[in-house]
Short mmCIF file of C-alpha atoms in Angstrom, two decimals:
data_model
loop_
_atom_site.label_atom_id
_atom_site.label_comp_id
_atom_site.label_asym_id
_atom_site.label_seq_id
_atom_site.Cartn_x
_atom_site.Cartn_y
_atom_site.Cartn_z
CA MET A 345 -5.97 -18.60 -32.57
CA PRO A 346 -5.18 -22.43 -31.06
CA LEU A 347 -7.37 -23.52 -28.22
CA SER A 348 -4.22 -23.70 -25.99
CA ASN A 349 -4.45 -20.07 -25.78
CA ARG A 350 -7.08 -19.28 -23.38
CA CYS A 351 -8.64 -16.03 -23.01
CA GLY A 352 -10.23 -14.96 -19.83
CA THR A 353 -12.82 -12.37 -18.85
CA PHE A 354 -11.14 -9.81 -16.09
CA ARG A 355 -12.38 -6.75 -14.56
CA PHE A 356 -9.64 -4.08 -15.02
CA LEU A 357 -8.93 -1.81 -12.28
CA GLY A 358 -6.38 1.36 -11.95
CA SER A 359 -3.41 1.38 -9.79
CA ASN A 360 -5.72 2.88 -6.98
CA GLY A 361 -8.28 0.21 -7.18
CA SER A 362 -11.00 2.40 -9.05
CA SER A 363 -12.29 1.50 -12.35
CA ILE A 364 -11.07 3.47 -15.21
CA SER A 365 -13.50 5.11 -17.23
CA ASN A 366 -16.20 2.99 -15.68
CA CYS A 367 -14.96 -0.19 -17.83
CA THR A 368 -16.12 -3.34 -16.44
CA LEU A 369 -14.59 -6.35 -18.28
CA ILE A 370 -11.76 -7.03 -20.96
CA PHE A 371 -10.76 -10.05 -22.72
CA SER A 372 -7.31 -11.25 -22.82
CA ILE A 373 -5.35 -14.57 -24.13
CA PHE A 374 -3.57 -17.02 -21.49
CA CYS A 375 -0.51 -18.45 -22.95
CA GLN A 376 1.38 -21.19 -21.42
CA ASN A 377 4.32 -21.19 -23.54
CA SER A 378 5.20 -17.95 -24.97
CA SER A 379 4.53 -14.33 -25.21
CA LYS A 380 1.65 -13.31 -27.80
CA SER A 381 0.12 -10.11 -28.93
CA PHE A 382 -3.06 -9.17 -30.86
CA SER A 383 -4.92 -6.16 -31.55
CA PHE A 384 -8.37 -5.45 -29.49
CA ARG A 385 -10.65 -4.25 -31.99
CA LYS A 386 -13.65 -2.48 -31.22
CA PRO A 387 -13.67 -3.21 -27.51
CA SER A 388 -17.54 -2.18 -27.15
CA ARG A 389 -17.37 -3.26 -23.27
CA LEU A 390 -14.99 -0.62 -22.57
CA PRO A 391 -16.90 2.77 -22.82
CA GLY A 392 -14.49 5.71 -23.04
CA LEU A 393 -11.47 3.28 -24.02
CA SER A 394 -12.35 2.17 -27.43
CA SER A 395 -10.11 4.71 -29.06
CA ALA A 396 -7.28 4.27 -26.33
CA LEU A 397 -6.62 0.69 -26.08
CA THR A 398 -4.77 -0.54 -29.04
CA GLN A 399 -3.23 -3.99 -28.12
CA ILE A 400 -2.80 -6.40 -25.40
CA VAL A 401 0.52 -8.10 -25.04
CA VAL A 402 0.35 -11.55 -23.30
CA GLN A 403 3.40 -12.71 -21.46
CA PRO A 404 4.13 -16.43 -20.73
CA PHE A 405 2.24 -18.02 -17.59
CA GLY A 406 -0.79 -16.17 -17.72
CA TYR A 407 0.47 -12.19 -17.47
CA PHE A 408 -0.84 -9.67 -19.72
CA THR A 409 0.03 -6.17 -20.72
CA LEU A 410 -2.08 -3.34 -22.00
CA HIS A 411 -0.68 -1.00 -24.42
CA GLY A 412 -2.39 2.30 -25.78
CA PRO A 413 -1.43 5.83 -26.50
CA MET A 414 -3.74 7.38 -23.76
CA LEU A 415 -3.07 4.75 -21.04
CA ASN A 416 0.34 3.43 -19.18
CA SER A 417 1.08 -0.14 -19.41
CA PHE A 418 -0.39 -2.13 -17.02
CA ARG A 419 0.55 -5.81 -16.02
CA ARG A 420 -1.91 -8.04 -14.20
CA PRO A 421 -2.18 -11.62 -13.31
CA CYS A 422 -5.01 -13.96 -14.94
CA THR A 423 -6.52 -16.26 -12.56
CA GLU A 424 -8.42 -19.44 -13.51
CA ALA A 425 -11.38 -18.50 -11.35
CA SER A 426 -12.04 -15.44 -13.65
CA ALA A 427 -11.36 -17.10 -17.16
CA SER A 428 -14.53 -17.61 -18.79
CA SER A 429 -13.95 -17.34 -22.46
CA PHE A 430 -11.34 -17.56 -25.19
CA LEU A 431 -10.80 -16.22 -28.72
CA GLU A 432 -10.35 -18.25 -31.70
CA ASP A 433 -10.34 -16.45 -35.15
CA ASP A 434 -11.96 -13.35 -33.59
CA LYS A 435 -15.00 -15.23 -32.03
CA LEU A 436 -15.81 -15.46 -28.54
CA LEU A 437 -16.34 -18.84 -27.33
CA PRO A 438 -17.04 -20.71 -24.21
CA PHE A 439 -14.23 -21.37 -22.02
CA PRO A 440 -13.35 -25.07 -21.88
CA ASN A 441 -13.17 -26.29 -18.33
CA LEU A 442 -9.56 -26.18 -17.60
CA CYS A 443 -6.05 -26.28 -19.16
CA PRO A 444 -4.57 -30.05 -19.50
CA GLY A 445 -3.39 -31.43 -16.45
CA SER A 446 -4.47 -28.49 -14.18
CA SER A 447 -6.62 -28.77 -11.13
CA SER A 448 -9.80 -26.37 -10.48
CA SER A 449 -8.45 -25.55 -7.22
CA GLN A 450 -4.91 -24.39 -8.60
CA PRO A 451 -4.57 -20.83 -9.54
CA LEU A 452 -3.07 -20.26 -12.98
CA TYR A 453 -0.51 -17.57 -11.82
CA ASP A 454 1.77 -17.05 -8.79
CA THR A 455 0.07 -14.91 -6.10
CA ARG A 456 3.35 -13.86 -4.48
CA TYR A 457 4.34 -11.52 -7.19
CA PHE A 458 1.44 -9.04 -8.49
CA SER A 459 -1.76 -7.38 -7.19
CA ASP A 460 -4.40 -5.21 -8.71
CA TYR A 461 -3.13 -2.68 -6.04
CA GLY A 462 -0.40 -0.31 -7.56
CA GLY A 463 2.93 -0.30 -5.56
CA PHE A 464 2.61 -4.20 -4.46
CA TYR A 465 5.30 -6.66 -5.94
CA ASN A 466 7.17 -9.69 -4.68
CA ARG A 467 6.58 -9.25 -0.91
CA HIS A 468 6.16 -12.82 -0.34
CA GLU A 469 7.38 -13.15 3.17
CA GLU A 470 5.57 -9.98 4.24
CA VAL A 471 2.46 -11.50 2.84
CA GLU A 472 2.54 -14.60 4.80
CA LYS A 473 3.46 -12.80 8.01
CA LEU A 474 0.32 -10.08 7.80
CA THR A 475 -2.08 -13.07 6.51
CA THR A 476 -1.09 -14.87 9.73
CA VAL A 477 -1.64 -11.44 11.76
CA PHE A 478 -4.99 -11.41 10.21
CA ASN A 479 -6.13 -15.07 10.85
CA GLU A 480 -5.47 -14.58 14.48
CA ARG A 481 -7.33 -13.10 17.17
CA PRO A 482 -8.20 -9.29 16.40
CA LYS A 483 -5.56 -7.02 17.08
CA PHE A 484 -4.64 -3.21 16.46
CA THR A 485 -1.89 -3.03 14.45
CA VAL A 486 0.25 0.08 13.23
CA VAL A 487 1.97 -0.04 9.80
CA LEU A 488 4.79 2.06 9.40
CA GLY A 489 7.20 3.08 6.60
CA PRO A 490 8.71 5.60 4.46
CA PRO A 491 6.59 7.38 2.07
CA SER A 492 5.81 5.24 -1.30
CA SER A 493 7.37 2.58 0.34
CA GLY A 494 4.47 0.31 -0.30
CA LYS A 495 2.47 0.04 2.97
CA THR A 496 -1.13 0.58 1.60
CA ALA A 497 -0.42 -1.73 -1.43
CA LEU A 498 0.73 -4.49 0.86
CA VAL A 499 -2.17 -4.22 3.41
CA ARG A 500 -4.66 -3.79 0.69
CA HIS A 501 -3.27 -7.07 -0.95
CA VAL A 502 -3.48 -9.12 2.02
CA ALA A 503 -6.76 -8.12 3.12
CA THR A 504 -8.50 -8.67 -0.17
CA GLN A 505 -6.92 -11.98 -0.71
CA LEU A 506 -9.37 -14.99 -2.06
CA PHE A 507 -9.43 -18.50 -1.20
CA ARG A 508 -9.15 -20.85 -4.30
CA ASP A 509 -12.80 -20.96 -4.58
CA ASN A 510 -12.67 -17.25 -5.11
CA ALA A 511 -14.51 -16.41 -1.57
CA PRO A 512 -12.88 -13.61 0.30
CA MET A 513 -10.33 -14.55 2.84
CA PHE A 514 -11.12 -11.50 4.80
CA HIS A 515 -13.78 -8.61 5.08
CA PRO A 516 -12.06 -5.21 4.83
CA ILE A 517 -13.38 -2.01 5.26
CA PHE A 518 -10.94 0.86 4.03
CA ILE A 519 -10.99 4.52 5.10
CA ASP A 520 -8.38 6.42 3.02
CA LEU A 521 -7.86 9.78 4.81
CA ARG A 522 -5.73 11.11 1.97
CA GLY A 523 -8.77 12.54 0.26
CA VAL A 524 -10.68 13.60 3.59
CA ASP A 525 -10.61 16.88 5.04
CA VAL A 526 -10.64 15.75 8.74
CA ALA A 527 -10.09 19.35 9.93
CA SER A 528 -13.55 20.19 8.47
CA LYS A 529 -16.54 19.38 10.91
CA ASP A 530 -18.07 15.97 10.59
CA MET A 531 -15.89 14.86 7.55
CA PHE A 532 -14.20 12.05 9.21
CA LYS A 533 -17.60 10.63 10.51
CA ARG A 534 -18.81 10.87 6.94
CA ALA A 535 -15.89 8.82 5.86
CA PHE A 536 -16.32 6.38 8.39
CA LEU A 537 -20.16 5.73 7.50
CA ARG A 538 -19.65 6.08 3.70
CA GLU A 539 -16.85 3.39 3.50
CA THR A 540 -18.91 1.25 6.18
CA PHE A 541 -22.04 1.65 3.94
CA SER A 542 -19.92 0.55 0.75
CA ALA A 543 -18.86 -2.58 2.57
CA LYS A 544 -22.22 -3.42 3.31
CA LEU A 545 -23.36 -3.03 -0.29
CA LYS A 546 -20.32 -4.94 -1.67
CA ASP A 547 -19.34 -7.62 1.06
CA ALA A 548 -22.03 -10.30 2.14
CA PHE A 549 -20.42 -10.47 5.68
CA TRP A 550 -21.25 -6.87 6.33
CA LYS A 551 -24.48 -7.12 4.66
CA LYS A 552 -25.36 -9.78 7.04
CA HIS A 553 -23.98 -8.31 10.15
CA LEU A 554 -24.82 -4.57 9.62
CA ALA A 555 -28.62 -5.69 8.64
CA GLY A 556 -29.89 -3.86 11.70
CA ILE A 557 -28.47 -0.73 10.56
CA GLU A 558 -29.86 1.96 8.30
CA PHE A 559 -27.73 4.57 6.76
CA ASP A 560 -29.09 7.81 5.43
CA MET A 561 -26.11 8.61 3.21
CA GLY A 562 -28.00 12.05 2.21
CA LEU A 563 -27.53 13.45 5.88
CA PHE A 564 -24.85 10.68 6.73
CA LYS A 565 -27.03 9.74 9.70
CA ILE A 566 -27.11 6.19 11.14
CA ARG A 567 -30.25 4.35 12.60
CA THR A 568 -30.08 1.35 14.74
CA LYS A 569 -33.16 -0.93 14.63
CA LEU A 570 -34.34 -1.90 17.93
CA THR A 571 -34.79 -5.65 18.25
CA LYS A 572 -37.87 -5.87 20.34
CA ALA A 573 -39.72 -3.34 18.18
CA LYS A 574 -39.03 -3.80 14.66
CA ASP A 575 -41.05 -0.80 13.54
CA SER A 576 -39.15 1.57 15.70
CA SER A 577 -35.64 3.12 15.41
CA SER A 578 -33.24 5.31 17.21
CA ALA A 579 -30.54 7.84 16.01
CA PRO A 580 -27.49 8.14 17.77
CA GLU A 581 -26.79 11.60 18.80
CA ASN A 582 -22.89 11.46 19.02
CA ILE A 583 -20.09 10.08 16.93
CA GLY A 584 -19.21 7.60 20.03
CA GLU A 585 -22.67 6.27 19.81
CA ILE A 586 -22.37 5.65 16.15
CA PHE A 587 -19.16 3.77 16.67
CA ASP A 588 -20.57 1.54 19.35
CA ALA A 589 -23.65 0.79 17.24
CA VAL A 590 -21.59 -0.40 14.60
CA MET A 591 -19.16 -2.39 16.72
CA LYS A 592 -22.25 -4.37 18.53
CA GLN A 593 -23.31 -5.69 15.30
CA VAL A 594 -20.13 -7.49 14.69
CA PRO A 595 -19.67 -10.76 16.38
CA THR A 596 -17.17 -11.36 19.16
CA TRP A 597 -14.30 -13.48 17.58
CA SER A 598 -13.70 -17.08 18.53
CA VAL A 599 -11.43 -19.60 17.42
CA SER A 600 -14.27 -22.29 17.52
CA HIS A 601 -16.22 -20.80 14.90
CA GLY A 602 -13.60 -20.67 12.22
CA ALA A 603 -14.59 -17.29 10.52
CA CYS A 604 -11.55 -14.90 9.71
CA PRO A 605 -12.15 -11.65 11.62
CA PRO A 606 -13.30 -8.42 9.67
CA ILE A 607 -10.71 -5.78 9.28
CA LEU A 608 -10.88 -1.99 9.26
CA VAL A 609 -8.03 -0.46 7.45
CA VAL A 610 -7.37 3.32 8.32
CA ASP A 611 -4.67 4.56 5.49
CA GLU A 612 -2.68 7.61 5.95
CA ALA A 613 -3.55 7.79 9.55
CA ASN A 614 -1.28 10.38 10.36
CA GLU A 615 -4.16 12.94 9.42
CA LEU A 616 -5.59 12.04 12.64
CA ARG A 617 -3.37 14.41 14.25
CA LYS A 618 -5.48 17.03 12.37
CA LEU A 619 -8.80 15.68 13.72
CA GLY A 620 -7.39 15.80 17.33
CA GLN A 621 -6.55 19.34 16.74
CA LYS A 622 -10.00 20.62 15.48
CA ASP A 623 -12.43 17.77 16.95
CA PRO A 624 -10.60 15.97 19.94
CA GLU A 625 -13.95 14.53 21.04
CA THR A 626 -14.30 12.50 17.88
CA LEU A 627 -10.91 11.38 17.77
CA GLU A 628 -11.22 10.17 21.57
CA SER A 629 -14.12 8.69 20.66
CA PHE A 630 -12.60 6.86 17.60
CA LEU A 631 -9.44 5.66 19.63
CA ARG A 632 -11.47 4.23 22.22
CA PHE A 633 -13.70 2.48 19.82
CA VAL A 634 -10.33 0.88 18.13
CA VAL A 635 -9.19 -0.08 21.28
CA LYS A 636 -12.49 -1.77 22.38
CA CYS A 637 -13.03 -3.58 19.50
CA THR A 638 -9.58 -5.19 19.26
CA LYS A 639 -8.12 -5.64 22.67
CA GLN A 640 -11.06 -5.44 24.94
CA GLU A 641 -13.99 -7.14 23.03
CA GLN A 642 -12.20 -8.69 20.05
CA ARG A 643 -14.54 -8.07 17.18
CA LEU A 644 -12.27 -6.83 14.39
CA HIS A 645 -8.94 -6.03 13.32
CA VAL A 646 -8.12 -2.27 13.04
CA VAL A 647 -4.92 -1.25 10.81
CA PHE A 648 -3.37 1.92 10.97
CA THR A 649 -0.90 3.11 8.04
CA SER A 650 1.17 6.02 8.26
CA SER A 651 4.52 7.43 6.87
CA ASP A 652 5.01 9.93 9.96
CA SER A 653 8.22 8.81 11.85
CA PHE A 654 6.68 9.62 15.17
CA PHE A 655 3.04 8.33 14.58
CA GLN A 656 3.75 5.67 17.23
CA GLN A 657 4.90 8.00 19.96
CA TRP A 658 2.02 10.50 19.05
CA LEU A 659 -0.42 7.68 19.61
CA SER A 660 0.82 6.42 22.77
CA ARG A 661 2.36 9.65 24.41
CA ASP A 662 0.04 12.45 23.28
CA GLN A 663 -3.39 10.46 22.88
CA GLY A 664 -2.97 8.01 25.94
CA VAL A 665 -3.33 4.63 23.95
CA ASP A 666 -1.28 2.17 25.98
CA SER A 667 1.47 0.90 23.85
CA ASN A 668 0.64 -2.59 24.92
CA HIS A 669 -2.69 -2.32 23.08
CA PHE A 670 -0.96 -2.24 19.67
CA ASP A 671 1.67 -3.77 17.32
CA VAL A 672 4.16 -1.86 15.13
CA LEU A 673 5.16 -3.55 11.91
CA VAL A 674 7.56 -1.55 9.82
CA VAL A 675 7.27 -2.17 5.95
CA GLY A 676 10.76 -1.40 4.21
CA ASP A 677 11.93 -1.28 0.63
CA LEU A 678 12.50 -4.41 -1.68
CA THR A 679 15.89 -6.15 -0.97
CA LYS A 680 18.35 -5.73 -3.75
CA ALA A 681 17.60 -9.22 -5.47
CA GLU A 682 13.96 -8.27 -5.37
CA ALA A 683 14.47 -4.94 -6.82
CA TYR A 684 16.43 -6.14 -9.64
CA GLN A 685 13.72 -8.50 -10.57
CA TYR A 686 11.00 -5.60 -10.14
CA TYR A 687 13.36 -3.56 -12.56
CA LEU A 688 13.44 -6.37 -15.18
CA ASN A 689 9.65 -6.70 -14.80
CA LEU A 690 9.18 -2.80 -15.69
CA LEU A 691 11.03 -3.22 -18.57
CA ASP A 692 9.24 -6.22 -20.04
CA THR A 693 5.63 -4.98 -19.18
CA HIS A 694 5.76 -1.10 -18.88
CA VAL A 695 8.42 0.08 -21.42
CA ALA A 696 7.71 0.13 -25.28
CA PRO A 697 9.67 -2.32 -27.24
CA GLU A 698 11.57 0.33 -29.27
CA LYS A 699 12.68 2.11 -25.92
CA ARG A 700 14.11 -0.98 -24.25
CA GLY A 701 17.32 -0.68 -25.89
CA LEU A 702 17.85 2.33 -23.64
CA PHE A 703 18.08 -0.18 -20.66
CA GLY A 704 20.65 -2.60 -19.54
CA ARG A 705 19.72 -5.70 -18.06
CA THR A 706 22.66 -7.30 -16.45
CA GLU A 707 23.12 -7.01 -12.74
CA GLU A 708 25.94 -4.88 -13.26
CA ASP A 709 23.81 -2.30 -14.99
CA PHE A 710 21.37 -2.41 -12.03
CA ASP A 711 24.00 -1.83 -9.73
CA ARG A 712 24.24 1.69 -11.08
CA ILE A 713 20.81 2.16 -10.89
CA TYR A 714 20.12 0.74 -7.31
CA HIS A 715 22.99 3.15 -6.17
CA ARG A 716 20.59 5.92 -6.88
CA THR A 717 17.19 4.59 -6.25
CA GLY A 718 17.68 1.99 -3.77
CA GLY A 719 14.82 -0.61 -3.33
CA ARG A 720 11.86 1.59 -3.28
CA MET A 721 9.66 0.94 -6.22
CA TYR A 722 8.40 4.38 -6.58
CA PHE A 723 11.95 5.49 -7.03
CA ILE A 724 12.88 2.83 -9.61
CA SER A 725 9.69 3.27 -11.63
CA ASN A 726 10.48 6.94 -11.75
CA TYR A 727 13.97 6.23 -12.75
CA VAL A 728 12.67 4.05 -15.56
CA ASN A 729 10.00 6.45 -16.60
CA GLN A 730 12.60 9.57 -16.96
CA ILE A 731 14.79 7.40 -19.18
CA CYS A 732 11.96 6.54 -21.43
CA SER A 733 10.74 10.32 -21.62
CA MET A 734 14.02 12.16 -21.50
CA GLY A 735 16.81 9.65 -22.35
CA PRO A 736 19.81 8.10 -20.72
CA ILE A 737 20.92 9.21 -17.18
CA GLN A 738 24.43 10.07 -17.05
CA SER A 739 25.26 11.26 -13.37
CA ALA A 740 23.13 11.02 -10.16
CA LEU A 741 22.42 14.25 -10.26
CA ASP A 742 20.82 14.16 -13.62
CA PHE A 743 18.02 11.65 -11.96
CA MET A 744 15.33 14.24 -11.13
CA MET A 745 14.60 12.78 -7.64
CA VAL A 746 18.31 13.31 -6.80
CA SER A 747 18.07 16.69 -7.97
CA ASN A 748 14.88 17.50 -5.83
CA ALA A 749 16.49 16.13 -3.20
CA ARG A 750 19.80 18.27 -3.48
CA THR A 751 17.54 21.35 -3.68
CA PHE A 752 15.52 20.48 -0.53
CA LEU A 753 18.46 19.57 1.52
CA ARG A 754 20.41 22.82 0.39
CA ARG A 755 17.56 25.03 1.77
CA GLU A 756 18.14 23.11 5.12
CA LEU A 757 21.61 24.22 5.26
CA ILE A 758 20.71 27.59 4.56
CA HIS A 759 17.84 28.01 6.88
CA PRO A 760 18.60 25.93 9.85
CA LYS A 761 16.20 25.87 12.95
CA ILE A 762 17.18 24.33 15.91
CA PHE A 763 20.09 22.63 14.60
CA SER A 764 23.19 24.23 12.83
CA LYS A 765 24.52 23.90 9.31
CA ASN A 766 27.72 21.93 11.01
CA GLN A 767 25.37 19.66 12.36
CA VAL A 768 23.73 18.77 9.22
CA LEU A 769 26.57 18.48 7.44
CA GLU A 770 27.84 15.97 10.23
CA VAL A 771 24.65 13.82 9.70
CA PHE A 772 25.35 13.81 5.86
CA LYS A 773 28.77 12.54 6.45
CA MET A 774 27.70 9.66 9.17
CA LEU A 775 24.86 8.48 6.91
CA THR A 776 26.79 8.51 3.70
CA SER A 777 29.86 6.74 5.20
CA SER A 778 27.64 4.12 6.91
CA LYS A 779 27.96 0.78 5.46
CA SER A 780 24.65 -0.45 6.75
CA GLY A 781 22.65 2.50 5.52
CA TYR A 782 21.29 3.69 8.84
CA LEU A 783 22.64 5.28 12.20
CA MET A 784 21.36 4.06 15.82
CA TYR A 785 18.92 6.56 17.02
CA GLN A 786 20.32 6.77 20.50
CA GLU A 787 23.92 6.97 19.19
CA VAL A 788 23.05 10.12 17.05
CA ILE A 789 21.38 11.71 20.18
CA ALA A 790 24.48 10.86 22.04
CA HIS A 791 26.56 12.38 19.46
CA PHE A 792 24.72 15.94 19.52
CA LYS A 793 24.07 15.57 23.29
CA ASP A 794 20.76 17.21 22.28
CA GLU A 795 17.49 15.05 21.50
CA ARG A 796 15.87 18.16 20.18
CA VAL A 797 18.49 18.36 17.61
CA VAL A 798 17.51 14.97 16.20
CA GLU A 799 13.81 15.31 16.79
CA GLU A 800 14.00 18.49 14.66
CA MET A 801 15.97 17.12 11.71
CA ILE A 802 13.24 14.18 11.77
CA HIS A 803 10.35 16.57 11.71
CA ARG A 804 11.92 18.57 8.77
CA ASN A 805 12.46 15.18 6.79
CA ILE A 806 16.19 15.44 6.82
CA LEU A 807 16.23 12.04 8.58
CA HIS A 808 13.51 9.43 8.85
CA PHE A 809 13.04 7.60 11.97
CA ARG A 810 12.47 3.86 12.21
CA PRO A 811 11.37 1.87 15.04
CA ARG A 812 12.91 -1.65 15.71
CA SER A 813 11.02 -4.05 13.57
CA LYS A 814 11.66 -7.66 12.43
CA PHE A 815 9.03 -7.31 9.76
CA ALA A 816 11.15 -5.22 7.36
CA ARG A 817 13.95 -7.07 5.35
CA ASP A 818 15.67 -4.22 3.48
CA LEU A 819 18.41 -3.47 5.91
CA GLN A 820 21.39 -5.70 6.63
CA PRO A 821 22.54 -6.29 9.48
CA THR A 822 18.74 -6.17 10.90
CA PRO A 823 18.89 -3.48 13.34
CA GLU A 824 18.35 -4.42 16.78
CA ASP A 825 17.13 -0.67 17.91
CA ASP A 826 15.50 2.28 16.71
CA ILE A 827 17.37 3.63 13.97
CA VAL A 828 17.58 6.92 11.52
CA THR A 829 18.17 6.79 7.95
CA ALA A 830 18.09 9.29 4.86
CA SER A 831 14.40 9.76 3.50
CA GLY A 832 15.69 7.47 0.61
CA HIS A 833 18.50 6.68 -1.40
CA PRO A 834 18.11 9.88 -3.78
CA ALA A 835 18.66 11.90 -0.63
CA LEU A 836 21.81 9.85 0.31
CA ARG A 837 23.27 10.59 -3.05
CA ALA A 838 22.25 14.45 -2.56
CA MET A 839 24.07 14.66 0.74
CA GLU A 840 26.96 13.11 -1.12
CA LEU A 841 26.84 16.06 -3.62
CA LEU A 842 26.60 18.78 -0.73
CA LEU A 843 29.44 17.48 1.45
#
């Protein structure tokens, strides 16, 4: 292959950020002008994938796609920093310095659009705003949004950004509560210690500042070495002491030292409700630690992500966290223009060439799809996947997510709780006739003259509550107060079918 087609060495991660089958490195071509493809023969450096990975298709401007019978297709950007070799006539050769006319400080792709974390795409404005937040003095930030709206992917993308010299911009610790049984004794403490220990192994910042802490990962104990007696140590007796021991190792943030504060991200933080029911002492200690290391001592950022409509109220009203001590950001869906570009990208990178004829590519074609999926990437990708596996979708009800939503909402009509069947149908009419796609929360309460009715509909996922926020851009006009919406466009279409 010509020398202008660069091939870099890249780490390939799955959509959840974990390595697939323990693979470490793959090779791909960088093409400046046109799409190319080649067979990846005998990929000996990919244990477990040698029979699965059959082809890499390389898109213009440094994008590549992997195709194989055992894999979905993935699209990932190539960066100049990771490029170290190229292929010519099936030989792996050293990578020449740079492409003609390029600068060593410039990336070879547009970082606005793609991330190694599944669910992130083209959230340029949100990335800029959240990056600004993380570059300022430490804060406690709660990121809310509907399920599968891309909250986790956005936060992870921003928190794991690199400077142009490939140095980390921030120093995150991620605790994902999806896989943690917080109701079981000590499981939250174990998750906290495990992820802190993991960050110490991977990040030089944490390795330096947690040098005075020893982790016994077998018993999940933490030992803090005493400054004056190097040969002695103490073991904190309770979870509060463990949190304090970790926090005291992190320097207080100051604008003068120029370092970005570290970040603790707790994903699916609504699971903390279960922790509060089973182990209120641990929850109280953790929330006290969060407020202390953000508002009071300004040592690190803390971010909670949650799809729970009333998580903000639970945090302030039920747990006593002053609402002035945390900021709330709401992540919405993609705008229609962004969703259209995302759809085209899916067709180009995730759909086999022989299947692409099933899809229209014009804006008019996408209008019909958007009416059923809205701008949520999860819904759009499911729509595309269903067509690939089952053929064209003729009506809204043929889309499985609309069908599932109709089944769920129909059951709510048959088995109402505090609300009546007629009240549910009224809400359906109000939402499906709303040009903005949302209803003002207080106006709905006033309509039914009973706040319990509206809150029960929210708790039962008939409605989704969204607090006022200028962060999301998917709803127009931008709401000036708290609102309620359907759980998504498939639910809206299901409501129409049930009226």
